[in-house]
Tab-separated table of N, CA and C in Angstrom:
chain	number	residue	atom	x	y	z
Y	1336	ILE	N	-17.726	9.265	1.971
Y	1336	ILE	CA	-18.068	10.326	2.893
Y	1336	ILE	C	-16.961	10.498	3.927
Y	1337	VAL	N	-16.477	9.376	4.455
Y	1337	VAL	CA	-15.415	9.447	5.462
Y	1337	VAL	C	-14.169	10.075	4.858
Y	1338	THR	N	-13.802	9.661	3.641
Y	1338	THR	CA	-12.625	10.222	2.979
Y	1338	THR	C	-12.776	11.720	2.781
Y	1339	ALA	N	-13.944	12.168	2.356
Y	1339	ALA	CA	-14.174	13.597	2.141
Y	1339	ALA	C	-14.012	14.376	3.439
Y	1340	ARG	N	-14.549	13.854	4.521
Y	1340	ARG	CA	-14.452	14.553	5.803
Y	1340	ARG	C	-13.024	14.563	6.334
Y	1341	LEU	N	-12.319	13.448	6.188
Y	1341	LEU	CA	-10.933	13.402	6.643
Y	1341	LEU	C	-10.049	14.319	5.806
Y	1342	THR	N	-10.322	14.410	4.510
Y	1342	THR	CA	-9.536	15.259	3.626
Y	1342	THR	C	-9.655	16.728	4.022
Y	1343	ARG	N	-10.838	17.140	4.445
Y	1343	ARG	CA	-11.013	18.528	4.882
Y	1343	ARG	C	-10.198	18.822	6.136
Y	1344	ALA	N	-10.043	17.845	7.011
Y	1344	ALA	CA	-9.359	18.055	8.285
Y	1344	ALA	C	-7.865	17.758	8.220
Y	1345	CYS	N	-7.465	16.826	7.376
Y	1345	CYS	CA	-6.067	16.404	7.284
Y	1345	CYS	C	-5.593	16.603	5.850
Y	1346	GLN	N	-4.656	17.510	5.662
Y	1346	GLN	CA	-4.150	17.786	4.322
Y	1346	GLN	C	-3.488	16.542	3.740
Y	1347	ILE	N	-3.817	16.243	2.484
Y	1347	ILE	CA	-3.243	15.091	1.803
Y	1347	ILE	C	-2.133	15.573	0.883
Y	1348	ASN	N	-1.016	14.876	0.913
Y	1348	ASN	CA	0.096	15.209	0.034
Y	1348	ASN	C	-0.356	15.087	-1.414
Y	1349	PRO	N	-0.016	16.042	-2.277
Y	1349	PRO	CA	-0.463	15.981	-3.671
Y	1349	PRO	C	0.045	14.748	-4.423
Y	1350	ARG	N	1.086	14.074	-3.933
Y	1350	ARG	CA	1.610	12.864	-4.582
Y	1350	ARG	C	0.874	11.618	-4.097
Y	1351	GLN	N	0.019	11.755	-3.102
Y	1351	GLN	CA	-0.755	10.628	-2.570
Y	1351	GLN	C	-1.599	10.004	-3.671
Y	1352	ARG	N	-1.596	8.700	-3.786
Y	1352	ARG	CA	-2.381	8.029	-4.815
Y	1352	ARG	C	-3.373	7.031	-4.244
Y	1353	GLY	N	-3.208	6.615	-3.005
Y	1353	GLY	CA	-4.150	5.675	-2.417
Y	1353	GLY	C	-5.347	6.385	-1.816
Y	1354	PHE	N	-6.511	5.788	-1.901
Y	1354	PHE	CA	-7.737	6.259	-1.267
Y	1354	PHE	C	-8.257	7.588	-1.797
Y	1355	ILE	N	-7.819	7.972	-3.004
Y	1355	ILE	CA	-8.329	9.195	-3.614
Y	1355	ILE	C	-8.678	8.923	-5.071
Y	1356	CYS	N	-9.483	9.805	-5.666
Y	1356	CYS	CA	-9.805	9.704	-7.090
Y	1356	CYS	C	-8.663	10.340	-7.874
Y	1357	ALA	N	-7.815	9.517	-8.491
Y	1357	ALA	CA	-6.679	10.020	-9.272
Y	1357	ALA	C	-6.220	8.939	-10.226
Y	1358	LEU	N	-5.504	9.360	-11.251
Y	1358	LEU	CA	-4.990	8.402	-12.230
Y	1358	LEU	C	-3.885	7.536	-11.644
Y	1359	GLY	N	-3.141	8.087	-10.709
Y	1359	GLY	CA	-2.146	7.303	-9.995
Y	1359	GLY	C	-0.860	7.071	-10.745
Y	1360	CYS	N	-0.586	5.816	-11.054
Y	1360	CYS	CA	0.698	5.434	-11.627
Y	1360	CYS	C	1.020	6.169	-12.918
Y	1361	SER	N	0.073	6.299	-13.805
Y	1361	SER	CA	0.356	6.944	-15.090
Y	1361	SER	C	0.792	8.393	-14.894
Y	1362	GLU	N	0.150	9.088	-13.967
Y	1362	GLU	CA	0.542	10.478	-13.692
Y	1362	GLU	C	1.945	10.539	-13.107
Y	1363	ASN	N	2.257	9.652	-12.177
Y	1363	ASN	CA	3.595	9.624	-11.572
Y	1363	ASN	C	4.663	9.264	-12.599
Y	1364	LEU	N	4.361	8.319	-13.489
Y	1364	LEU	CA	5.324	7.950	-14.525
Y	1364	LEU	C	5.577	9.106	-15.486
Y	1365	LYS	N	4.545	9.833	-15.838
Y	1365	LYS	CA	4.699	10.994	-16.724
Y	1365	LYS	C	5.577	12.048	-16.061
Y	1366	LEU	N	5.368	12.279	-14.783
Y	1366	LEU	CA	6.193	13.225	-14.046
Y	1366	LEU	C	7.655	12.785	-14.050
Y	1367	LEU	N	7.893	11.509	-13.818
Y	1367	LEU	CA	9.259	10.982	-13.840
Y	1367	LEU	C	9.892	11.164	-15.211
Y	1368	GLN	N	9.139	10.887	-16.277
Y	1368	GLN	CA	9.658	11.074	-17.633
Y	1368	GLN	C	10.067	12.525	-17.871
Y	1369	LEU	N	9.243	13.460	-17.416
Y	1369	LEU	CA	9.552	14.883	-17.596
Y	1369	LEU	C	10.807	15.291	-16.836
Y	1370	VAL	N	10.972	14.784	-15.622
Y	1370	VAL	CA	12.154	15.111	-14.816
Y	1370	VAL	C	13.409	14.559	-15.480
Y	1371	VAL	N	13.363	13.326	-15.961
Y	1371	VAL	CA	14.516	12.714	-16.637
Y	1371	VAL	C	14.847	13.480	-17.924
Y	1372	LYS	N	13.824	13.820	-18.685
Y	1372	LYS	CA	14.024	14.568	-19.933
Y	1372	LYS	C	14.684	15.919	-19.649
Y	1373	HIS	N	14.209	16.610	-18.613
Y	1373	HIS	CA	14.788	17.908	-18.253
Y	1373	HIS	C	16.250	17.751	-17.833
Y	1374	ALA	N	16.550	16.742	-17.023
Y	1374	ALA	CA	17.920	16.516	-16.554
Y	1374	ALA	C	18.855	16.238	-17.727
Y	1375	LYS	N	18.392	15.468	-18.696
Y	1375	LYS	CA	19.218	15.183	-19.884
Y	1375	LYS	C	19.450	16.448	-20.697
Y	1376	LYS	N	18.394	17.219	-20.904
Y	1376	LYS	CA	18.475	18.443	-21.707
Y	1376	LYS	C	19.424	19.458	-21.074
Y	1377	GLU	N	19.350	19.586	-19.750
Y	1377	GLU	CA	20.164	20.574	-19.034
Y	1377	GLU	C	21.501	19.997	-18.552
Y	1378	HIS	N	21.763	18.723	-18.868
Y	1378	HIS	CA	22.994	18.031	-18.439
Y	1378	HIS	C	23.174	18.123	-16.919
Y	1379	CYS	N	22.080	17.876	-16.213
Y	1379	CYS	CA	22.089	17.896	-14.741
Y	1379	CYS	C	22.207	16.477	-14.201
Y	1380	LYS	N	22.837	16.360	-13.036
Y	1380	LYS	CA	22.828	15.079	-12.348
Y	1380	LYS	C	21.435	14.871	-11.785
Y	1381	LEU	N	21.025	13.625	-11.742
Y	1381	LEU	CA	19.690	13.322	-11.246
Y	1381	LEU	C	19.732	12.061	-10.396
Y	1382	GLY	N	19.171	12.160	-9.234
Y	1382	GLY	CA	19.010	10.996	-8.365
Y	1382	GLY	C	17.532	10.752	-8.155
Y	1383	VAL	N	17.102	9.514	-8.244
Y	1383	VAL	CA	15.696	9.178	-8.079
Y	1383	VAL	C	15.577	8.094	-7.010
Y	1384	VAL	N	14.632	8.291	-6.113
Y	1384	VAL	CA	14.369	7.320	-5.058
Y	1384	VAL	C	12.907	6.934	-5.131
Y	1385	PHE	N	12.630	5.637	-5.120
Y	1385	PHE	CA	11.259	5.143	-5.093
Y	1385	PHE	C	10.986	4.610	-3.699
Y	1386	VAL	N	9.966	5.127	-3.066
Y	1386	VAL	CA	9.616	4.701	-1.719
Y	1386	VAL	C	8.240	4.057	-1.763
Y	1387	ASP	N	8.170	2.835	-1.311
Y	1387	ASP	CA	6.898	2.124	-1.236
Y	1387	ASP	C	6.728	1.672	0.206
Y	1388	ILE	N	5.836	2.327	0.898
Y	1388	ILE	CA	5.600	1.972	2.295
Y	1388	ILE	C	4.582	0.839	2.302
Y	1389	ALA	N	5.067	-0.341	2.587
Y	1389	ALA	CA	4.210	-1.518	2.537
Y	1389	ALA	C	3.297	-1.590	3.754
Y	1390	LYS	N	2.022	-1.728	3.493
Y	1390	LYS	CA	1.014	-1.973	4.517
Y	1390	LYS	C	1.126	-1.033	5.728
Y	1391	PRO	N	1.078	0.282	5.526
Y	1391	PRO	CA	1.263	1.180	6.663
Y	1391	PRO	C	0.198	1.034	7.739
Y	1392	PHE	N	-1.041	0.687	7.353
Y	1392	PHE	CA	-2.082	0.574	8.368
Y	1392	PHE	C	-1.993	-0.737	9.133
Y	1393	ASP	N	-1.266	-1.708	8.595
Y	1393	ASP	CA	-1.053	-2.955	9.331
Y	1393	ASP	C	0.052	-2.795	10.365
Y	1394	THR	N	0.969	-1.865	10.117
Y	1394	THR	CA	2.120	-1.718	11.011
Y	1394	THR	C	2.010	-0.506	11.930
Y	1395	THR	N	0.978	0.309	11.748
Y	1395	THR	CA	0.764	1.473	12.607
Y	1395	THR	C	-0.276	1.103	13.665
Y	1396	CYS	N	0.053	1.396	14.900
Y	1396	CYS	CA	-0.877	1.118	15.994
Y	1396	CYS	C	-2.186	1.856	15.728
Y	1397	HIS	N	-3.290	1.133	15.792
Y	1397	HIS	CA	-4.589	1.735	15.516
Y	1397	HIS	C	-4.896	2.873	16.487
Y	1398	GLN	N	-4.484	2.723	17.739
Y	1398	GLN	CA	-4.725	3.790	18.719
Y	1398	GLN	C	-3.971	5.059	18.325
Y	1399	HIS	N	-2.803	4.912	17.717
Y	1399	HIS	CA	-2.035	6.076	17.264
Y	1399	HIS	C	-2.799	6.824	16.167
Y	1400	ILE	N	-3.433	6.079	15.277
Y	1400	ILE	CA	-4.242	6.690	14.220
Y	1400	ILE	C	-5.405	7.458	14.835
Y	1401	ILE	N	-6.086	6.847	15.789
Y	1401	ILE	CA	-7.228	7.494	16.458
Y	1401	ILE	C	-6.763	8.755	17.191
Y	1402	THR	N	-5.646	8.669	17.907
Y	1402	THR	CA	-5.112	9.830	18.622
Y	1402	THR	C	-4.810	10.975	17.653
Y	1403	GLY	N	-4.245	10.649	16.495
Y	1403	GLY	CA	-3.965	11.664	15.480
Y	1403	GLY	C	-5.231	12.338	14.986
Y	1404	LEU	N	-6.279	11.561	14.799
Y	1404	LEU	CA	-7.559	12.131	14.356
Y	1404	LEU	C	-8.131	13.071	15.416
Y	1405	VAL	N	-8.032	12.661	16.682
Y	1405	VAL	CA	-8.525	13.505	17.778
Y	1405	VAL	C	-7.737	14.816	17.816
Y	1406	GLN	N	-6.409	14.730	17.685
Y	1406	GLN	CA	-5.557	15.925	17.716
Y	1406	GLN	C	-5.873	16.867	16.558
Y	1407	ARG	N	-6.304	16.328	15.433
Y	1407	ARG	CA	-6.654	17.148	14.273
Y	1407	ARG	C	-8.054	17.750	14.381
Y	1408	GLY	N	-8.783	17.376	15.423
Y	1408	GLY	CA	-10.114	17.928	15.620
Y	1408	GLY	C	-11.172	17.328	14.706
Y	1409	ILE	N	-10.957	16.063	14.330
Y	1409	ILE	CA	-11.923	15.373	13.477
Y	1409	ILE	C	-13.231	15.191	14.248
Y	1410	ASN	N	-14.333	15.279	13.536
Y	1410	ASN	CA	-15.659	15.085	14.115
Y	1410	ASN	C	-15.696	13.746	14.861
Y	1411	PRO	N	-16.182	13.734	16.109
Y	1411	PRO	CA	-16.236	12.491	16.894
Y	1411	PRO	C	-16.982	11.352	16.196
Y	1412	HIS	N	-17.994	11.674	15.413
Y	1412	HIS	CA	-18.729	10.637	14.683
Y	1412	HIS	C	-17.818	9.949	13.654
Y	1413	VAL	N	-16.999	10.729	12.971
Y	1413	VAL	CA	-16.064	10.163	11.992
Y	1413	VAL	C	-15.017	9.314	12.704
Y	1414	ILE	N	-14.528	9.792	13.839
Y	1414	ILE	CA	-13.560	9.010	14.615
Y	1414	ILE	C	-14.183	7.681	15.033
Y	1415	HIS	N	-15.434	7.711	15.441
Y	1415	HIS	CA	-16.132	6.481	15.806
Y	1415	HIS	C	-16.200	5.524	14.607
Y	1416	LEU	N	-16.482	6.049	13.419
Y	1416	LEU	CA	-16.529	5.208	12.219
Y	1416	LEU	C	-15.179	4.552	11.946
Y	1417	VAL	N	-14.111	5.318	12.097
Y	1417	VAL	CA	-12.765	4.766	11.879
Y	1417	VAL	C	-12.476	3.684	12.921
Y	1418	LYS	N	-12.818	3.936	14.173
Y	1418	LYS	CA	-12.621	2.925	15.229
Y	1418	LYS	C	-13.360	1.633	14.881
Y	1419	GLU	N	-14.583	1.771	14.400
Y	1419	GLU	CA	-15.386	0.600	14.053
Y	1419	GLU	C	-14.767	-0.193	12.905
Y	1420	MET	N	-14.093	0.498	11.977
Y	1420	MET	CA	-13.456	-0.203	10.857
Y	1420	MET	C	-12.323	-1.109	11.341
Y	1421	TYR	N	-11.683	-0.725	12.457
Y	1421	TYR	CA	-10.570	-1.507	12.986
Y	1421	TYR	C	-11.008	-2.538	14.022
Y	1422	LYS	N	-12.258	-2.569	14.360
Y	1422	LYS	CA	-12.763	-3.438	15.424
Y	1422	LYS	C	-13.026	-4.851	14.894
Y	1423	ASN	N	-12.506	-5.851	15.594
Y	1423	ASN	CA	-12.746	-7.264	15.270
Y	1423	ASN	C	-12.453	-7.618	13.811
Y	1424	ILE	N	-11.325	-7.147	13.305
Y	1424	ILE	CA	-10.946	-7.446	11.923
Y	1424	ILE	C	-10.388	-8.864	11.851
Y	1425	ILE	N	-10.952	-9.669	10.953
Y	1425	ILE	CA	-10.516	-11.049	10.762
Y	1425	ILE	C	-10.391	-11.323	9.259
Y	1426	THR	N	-9.317	-11.988	8.880
Y	1426	THR	CA	-9.142	-12.353	7.470
Y	1426	THR	C	-9.107	-13.867	7.357
Y	1427	TYR	N	-9.887	-14.396	6.425
Y	1427	TYR	CA	-9.903	-15.839	6.152
Y	1427	TYR	C	-9.369	-16.086	4.750
Y	1428	THR	N	-8.573	-17.116	4.598
Y	1428	THR	CA	-8.124	-17.540	3.263
Y	1428	THR	C	-8.412	-19.026	3.108
Y	1429	ASP	N	-8.770	-19.405	1.917
Y	1429	ASP	CA	-9.048	-20.826	1.627
Y	1429	ASP	C	-7.955	-21.408	0.774
C-alpha cells in the first residue's frame, strides 16, 4: 500500500528494479544484449557503465527522505508510516 501511494506521488525511473513488481535482472540483461547486438550490426562504438548504488537508504539521512516526501506533497499518514519504519531500527546477528 505504501509503495502504491508513493509511486503515485513520486515518479519512478522505468529502469528501477528494487521495491517494484518486475522481472529485474533478466529484463536488464536482455536490454544490454540488444544494445550490444545493435552496436555490432551498425559498427558503432559502444560504452557501457554499470552503476550499483550500495545501500542508499543506509547512507541517506532519514530526515532528508522525510523532507523530500513532504516537498512532494505525500499524504501525512504515509509520511508517518515511513518515519515509523526508520524509528528504533536495530539489527542483531548471531
